[in-house]
Amino acid sequence: MSTDVAAKRPKSVPSQPAEKVDWKKRKTEIKEARKQTKEAKLIKQLDKQKEKTESAERAKHDQSQNTKGRAYTVSVALPGSVLDNAQSTELRTYLAGQIARACVVFCVDEIIVFDEYGEDVKSVEGEFKGVGKKGHACIQLARILQYLECPQYLRKWFFPKHQDLQYAGLLNPLDSPHHMRIDDQSDYREGIVLDRPIKPGKGSLVNCGMRKDVRIDKQLQSGLRVTVKLNKTQNQESKMCKGVVVAPHLPRTEGGVYWGYSVRLASCLSAVFAESPYGEGYDLTIGTSEKGGNMDQAALSPFKHLLVVFGGLQGLEASVDTDQHLEVTDPSVLFDLYLNTCPGQGSRTIRTEEAILVSMAGLRQKITAAFSDVSNGSLKN
């Protein structure tokens, strides 16, 4: 019996001495682990902060890209009688082309043709009845300016055969940014609404001078000239492109692209100011005359809408004298600045087409200086 009990008892194993824990080393390891955890947490926070900063910079860059446009406008006014100084119809046409190119080179947004004789000229419609006829020079100049500004692929719709445009083939092209070739890539294009059937609610078709017509988002009357912003992603397999109709000034204000000029007729010098297309009018006006102050010493303040007025053969004084709506005799009181843009000239007279080039070349640097410290985005159209 005792033998069985003894057999059932487990044999006792001799106890081994427990390992001695090095607490000093253990504390060091715990500290090191905590330190690594803190460093990893800090690195993660720095990465998040860096990503947030980069995201803000990207948003700021995108915003600056969107506001890289030019908010201000530049307008030029001149009398239509400058064409009467040309000796032939061909030279009249070429003179108008010189004026158009001078304005486009310096990114003029509006050209106003006023009647120096104070006659009522409101429309470009009418027939040209010969060289030297008062009033008709304004109509012919305005028509040629409009013809040159229009993209080549739209001219056949907007400019039927007319005697005023008989020698338009002699003119040098403006080649401005909105005069695009068929395969040119651009966010914006000028087009004409086509008279083609389309499903209700599907907008209209526009010819933008591309290989495909563009379907816009609005139903518009056919024959209208429109500015189209093309969608960034286009289906290459589709028979047409897609886009939206935008305001004509949008390529300038948002895209920073010069988009041609508009032409306005004024019946007299005072109508140049009174019939301004801008609600607030022109906030900076400049008159040019050899009797004005030296332009080299003038400085421009920031503006929204600049107007530069040129005189005819007899200068601005003749325009003031014939204007029945003006009671002043000194033209300098009509302008914020009255400048001699070519002091010390070697010729007794400077022709109007020459004055535009000389004056705008001198004003360009002053305009740039006026906006060097001012954000264009703060000046809304």
Coordinates of C-alpha atoms in Angstrom, one line a residue, residues 86-372:
A86 CA -6.1 110.2 -96.9
Q87 CA -5.9 110.9 -100.7
S88 CA -7.7 107.7 -101.9
T89 CA -10.0 105.0 -100.8
E90 CA -7.2 102.5 -100.7
L91 CA -5.2 104.8 -98.4
R92 CA -8.3 105.4 -96.2
T93 CA -8.6 101.7 -95.8
Y94 CA -4.9 101.2 -95.0
L95 CA -5.0 104.1 -92.5
A96 CA -7.9 102.3 -90.6
G97 CA -5.8 99.2 -90.6
Q98 CA -2.9 101.0 -89.0
I99 CA -5.1 102.3 -86.3
A100 CA -6.5 98.8 -85.6
R101 CA -3.0 97.3 -85.4
A102 CA -1.7 100.1 -83.1
C103 CA -4.6 99.5 -80.7
V104 CA -4.2 95.7 -80.7
V105 CA -0.5 95.8 -80.1
F106 CA -1.1 97.7 -76.8
C107 CA -4.2 95.6 -75.8
V108 CA -6.8 98.3 -76.2
D109 CA -10.2 97.0 -75.1
E110 CA -12.5 99.6 -76.6
I111 CA -12.2 102.0 -79.6
I112 CA -14.6 105.0 -79.7
V113 CA -14.9 106.8 -83.0
F114 CA -16.5 110.2 -82.5
D115 CA -17.6 112.8 -85.0
E116 CA -15.4 115.8 -84.8
Y117 CA -18.1 117.9 -86.6
G118 CA -20.8 117.1 -84.0
E119 CA -23.1 115.3 -86.4
D120 CA -25.4 112.6 -85.2
V121 CA -23.7 109.3 -86.1
K122 CA -25.1 106.3 -84.2
S123 CA -24.9 103.3 -86.6
V124 CA -22.4 101.6 -88.9
E125 CA -25.2 101.0 -91.3
G126 CA -25.1 103.0 -94.5
E127 CA -23.4 103.4 -97.8
F128 CA -20.0 105.1 -98.3
K129 CA -20.6 108.0 -100.7
G130 CA -17.1 109.3 -101.5
V131 CA -13.9 110.6 -100.0
G132 CA -14.2 113.8 -97.9
K133 CA -17.9 113.5 -97.0
K134 CA -18.4 114.6 -93.4
G135 CA -19.7 112.0 -91.0
H136 CA -19.3 109.0 -93.4
A137 CA -15.6 108.7 -92.4
C138 CA -16.8 107.7 -88.9
I139 CA -18.9 104.9 -90.3
Q140 CA -16.3 103.6 -92.6
L141 CA -13.6 103.6 -89.9
A142 CA -15.9 101.8 -87.5
R143 CA -16.8 99.2 -90.1
I144 CA -13.2 98.5 -91.0
L145 CA -12.2 98.3 -87.3
Q146 CA -15.0 95.8 -86.7
Y147 CA -14.1 93.8 -89.7
L148 CA -10.4 93.4 -88.6
E149 CA -11.3 92.5 -85.0
C150 CA -13.7 89.7 -86.2
P151 CA -12.0 86.3 -86.4
Q152 CA -11.4 85.3 -90.1
Y153 CA -13.7 82.2 -89.9
L154 CA -16.7 84.4 -88.8
R155 CA -16.3 87.3 -91.3
K156 CA -18.4 85.7 -94.1
W157 CA -21.4 85.7 -91.7
F158 CA -21.1 89.1 -90.2
F159 CA -19.7 91.2 -93.1
P160 CA -21.4 90.8 -96.5
K161 CA -19.9 92.5 -99.5
H162 CA -19.7 96.2 -98.9
Q163 CA -18.0 99.1 -100.7
D164 CA -16.3 100.3 -97.5
L165 CA -14.5 96.9 -97.3
Q166 CA -13.5 96.9 -101.0
Y167 CA -9.8 97.1 -100.2
A168 CA -9.8 95.1 -97.0
G169 CA -7.6 92.6 -98.6
L170 CA -4.7 95.1 -98.5
L171 CA -4.8 95.2 -94.7
N172 CA -2.3 93.4 -92.4
P173 CA -4.0 90.9 -90.2
L174 CA -4.3 91.7 -86.5
D175 CA -3.3 88.2 -85.5
S176 CA -4.7 88.7 -82.0
P177 CA -5.1 85.8 -79.5
H178 CA -8.8 85.2 -80.4
H179 CA -7.9 84.9 -84.1
M180 CA -7.3 81.1 -84.0
R181 CA -6.4 78.5 -86.5
I182 CA -8.5 75.5 -86.9
D183 CA -6.3 73.2 -84.8
D184 CA -5.2 75.7 -82.1
Q185 CA -5.8 74.7 -78.5
S186 CA -7.5 77.2 -76.2
D187 CA -9.9 77.4 -73.3
Y188 CA -12.0 80.1 -75.1
R189 CA -13.2 80.6 -78.7
E190 CA -15.4 83.0 -80.6
G191 CA -18.3 81.5 -82.5
I192 CA -21.6 82.0 -84.2
V193 CA -24.8 80.3 -83.2
L194 CA -25.9 78.0 -86.1
D195 CA -29.4 77.6 -87.4
R196 CA -29.6 73.9 -87.0
P197 CA -32.3 71.7 -85.4
I198 CA -31.4 70.3 -82.0
K199 CA -33.4 68.6 -79.3
P200 CA -35.2 70.9 -76.8
G201 CA -33.2 71.5 -73.7
K202 CA -29.9 70.5 -75.4
G203 CA -28.7 74.0 -76.0
S204 CA -27.5 75.3 -79.4
L205 CA -24.8 74.5 -81.9
V206 CA -22.0 77.0 -82.4
N207 CA -19.4 77.2 -85.2
C208 CA -16.1 78.1 -83.4
G209 CA -13.8 77.6 -86.4
M210 CA -12.9 74.1 -85.3
R211 CA -13.2 70.8 -87.1
K212 CA -16.2 70.0 -84.9
D213 CA -19.2 72.2 -84.0
V214 CA -19.6 73.1 -80.3
R215 CA -22.8 72.3 -78.3
I216 CA -23.4 75.0 -75.7
D217 CA -25.6 75.0 -72.6
K218 CA -28.1 77.6 -73.7
Q219 CA -30.7 77.9 -76.4
L220 CA -29.8 81.1 -78.3
Q221 CA -31.0 82.8 -81.4
S222 CA -29.1 81.8 -84.6
G223 CA -26.7 84.4 -86.0
L224 CA -25.4 85.7 -82.6
R225 CA -21.7 86.0 -82.0
V226 CA -20.8 84.4 -78.7
T227 CA -17.7 83.7 -76.6
V228 CA -17.5 80.0 -75.7
K229 CA -15.5 78.4 -72.9
L230 CA -14.7 74.8 -73.9
N231 CA -14.9 72.0 -71.4
K232 CA -11.5 70.7 -70.3
T233 CA -12.4 67.1 -71.0
Q234 CA -13.8 66.3 -74.5
N235 CA -15.0 63.0 -75.9
Q236 CA -12.8 62.4 -78.9
E237 CA -15.2 60.0 -80.5
S238 CA -18.2 62.4 -80.3
K239 CA -19.2 64.3 -83.4
M240 CA -19.2 67.6 -81.5
C241 CA -17.4 69.4 -78.7
K242 CA -19.1 70.8 -75.5
G243 CA -18.8 74.2 -74.0
V244 CA -20.6 77.0 -72.2
V245 CA -21.4 80.6 -73.2
V246 CA -19.5 83.2 -71.2
A247 CA -19.3 87.0 -71.1
P248 CA -16.9 88.4 -73.7
H249 CA -14.7 89.9 -71.0
L250 CA -14.1 86.6 -69.2
P251 CA -11.0 85.6 -71.2
R252 CA -9.4 88.9 -70.1
T253 CA -10.5 89.0 -66.5
E254 CA -10.0 85.3 -65.6
G255 CA -7.8 83.9 -68.3
G256 CA -5.5 86.9 -68.7
V257 CA -5.8 86.7 -72.5
Y258 CA -6.3 89.8 -74.6
W259 CA -9.6 89.2 -76.4
G260 CA -9.8 92.0 -79.0
Y261 CA -11.6 95.3 -78.8
S262 CA -15.2 96.6 -79.1
V263 CA -16.1 99.5 -81.4
R264 CA -18.4 102.3 -80.3
L265 CA -19.7 105.3 -82.3
A266 CA -20.2 108.7 -80.6
S267 CA -21.9 111.7 -82.1
C268 CA -19.6 114.2 -80.5
L269 CA -16.8 114.5 -78.0
S270 CA -19.1 114.8 -75.0
A271 CA -20.9 111.6 -76.0
V272 CA -17.6 109.7 -75.6
F273 CA -17.9 110.3 -71.8
A274 CA -21.7 110.3 -71.5
E275 CA -22.3 107.0 -73.3
S276 CA -19.7 104.9 -71.6
P277 CA -20.6 101.2 -71.5
Y278 CA -19.3 101.0 -67.9
G279 CA -21.8 101.9 -65.2
E280 CA -19.3 104.0 -63.2
G281 CA -17.9 105.6 -66.4
Y282 CA -14.2 106.2 -66.9
D283 CA -12.4 106.8 -63.7
L284 CA -9.2 108.0 -65.4
T285 CA -9.2 110.2 -68.5
I286 CA -6.2 111.4 -70.5
G287 CA -6.3 114.0 -73.3
T288 CA -3.4 114.2 -75.7
S289 CA -2.1 117.5 -77.1
E290 CA 1.1 119.3 -77.9
K291 CA -0.1 122.0 -75.4
G292 CA -0.3 119.5 -72.6
G293 CA 2.1 118.7 -69.8
N294 CA 5.1 116.5 -70.2
M295 CA 4.1 112.8 -70.1
D296 CA 7.6 111.8 -68.8
Q297 CA 6.8 113.6 -65.5
A298 CA 3.3 112.2 -65.1
A299 CA 2.3 109.2 -62.9
L300 CA -0.9 107.2 -63.1
S301 CA -2.9 106.0 -60.1
P302 CA -4.6 102.6 -60.2
F303 CA -7.9 102.7 -62.2
K304 CA -10.7 100.5 -63.4
H305 CA -11.4 102.0 -66.8
L306 CA -8.8 104.2 -68.6
L307 CA -9.8 106.5 -71.5
V308 CA -7.2 108.1 -73.8
V309 CA -8.6 110.7 -76.2
F310 CA -6.8 111.7 -79.4
G311 CA -7.6 114.8 -81.5
G312 CA -8.0 115.1 -85.3
L313 CA -6.2 117.3 -87.8
Q314 CA -7.0 120.5 -85.7
G315 CA -6.5 118.8 -82.3
L316 CA -8.9 118.4 -79.5
E317 CA -9.6 122.2 -79.5
A318 CA -11.6 121.9 -82.7
S319 CA -13.7 119.0 -81.2
V320 CA -14.5 121.1 -78.2
D321 CA -15.5 124.2 -80.3
T322 CA -17.9 122.2 -82.4
D323 CA -19.5 120.3 -79.6
Q324 CA -22.8 122.0 -78.7
H325 CA -23.1 120.1 -75.4
L326 CA -19.8 121.6 -74.0
E327 CA -19.6 125.1 -72.6
V328 CA -15.9 125.1 -72.1
T329 CA -13.3 126.3 -74.5
D330 CA -10.2 124.8 -72.9
P331 CA -10.1 121.0 -73.5
S332 CA -7.8 120.4 -70.6
V333 CA -10.6 120.8 -68.1
L334 CA -12.4 117.7 -69.5
F335 CA -9.6 115.3 -68.5
D336 CA -7.8 114.2 -65.4
L337 CA -4.5 114.4 -67.2
Y338 CA -3.7 116.6 -70.3
L339 CA -0.4 115.4 -71.7
N340 CA 2.0 116.0 -74.4
T341 CA 3.0 112.4 -75.2
C342 CA 5.9 113.4 -77.5
P343 CA 7.7 116.5 -76.1
G344 CA 10.3 118.0 -78.3
Q345 CA 8.8 116.6 -81.5
G346 CA 10.8 117.2 -84.7
S347 CA 7.7 117.6 -86.9
R348 CA 5.1 120.3 -86.7
T349 CA 2.3 117.8 -86.6
I350 CA 2.0 114.2 -85.4
R351 CA -0.6 112.1 -87.3
T352 CA -3.2 110.4 -85.2
E353 CA -2.1 106.9 -86.1
E354 CA 1.5 107.9 -85.1
A355 CA 0.2 109.5 -81.9
I356 CA -1.6 106.3 -80.8
L357 CA 1.7 104.3 -81.1
V358 CA 3.8 107.0 -79.4
S359 CA 1.3 107.6 -76.6
M360 CA 0.4 104.0 -75.8
A361 CA 4.1 103.1 -75.8
G362 CA 4.8 105.8 -73.2
L363 CA 1.7 104.9 -71.1
R364 CA 2.3 101.2 -71.1
Q365 CA 5.1 101.4 -68.6
K366 CA 3.2 103.8 -66.4
I367 CA 0.1 101.5 -66.4
T368 CA 2.3 98.6 -65.3
A369 CA 3.9 100.8 -62.6
A370 CA 0.4 101.8 -61.3
F371 CA -0.6 98.2 -60.7
S372 CA 2.8 96.8 -59.6

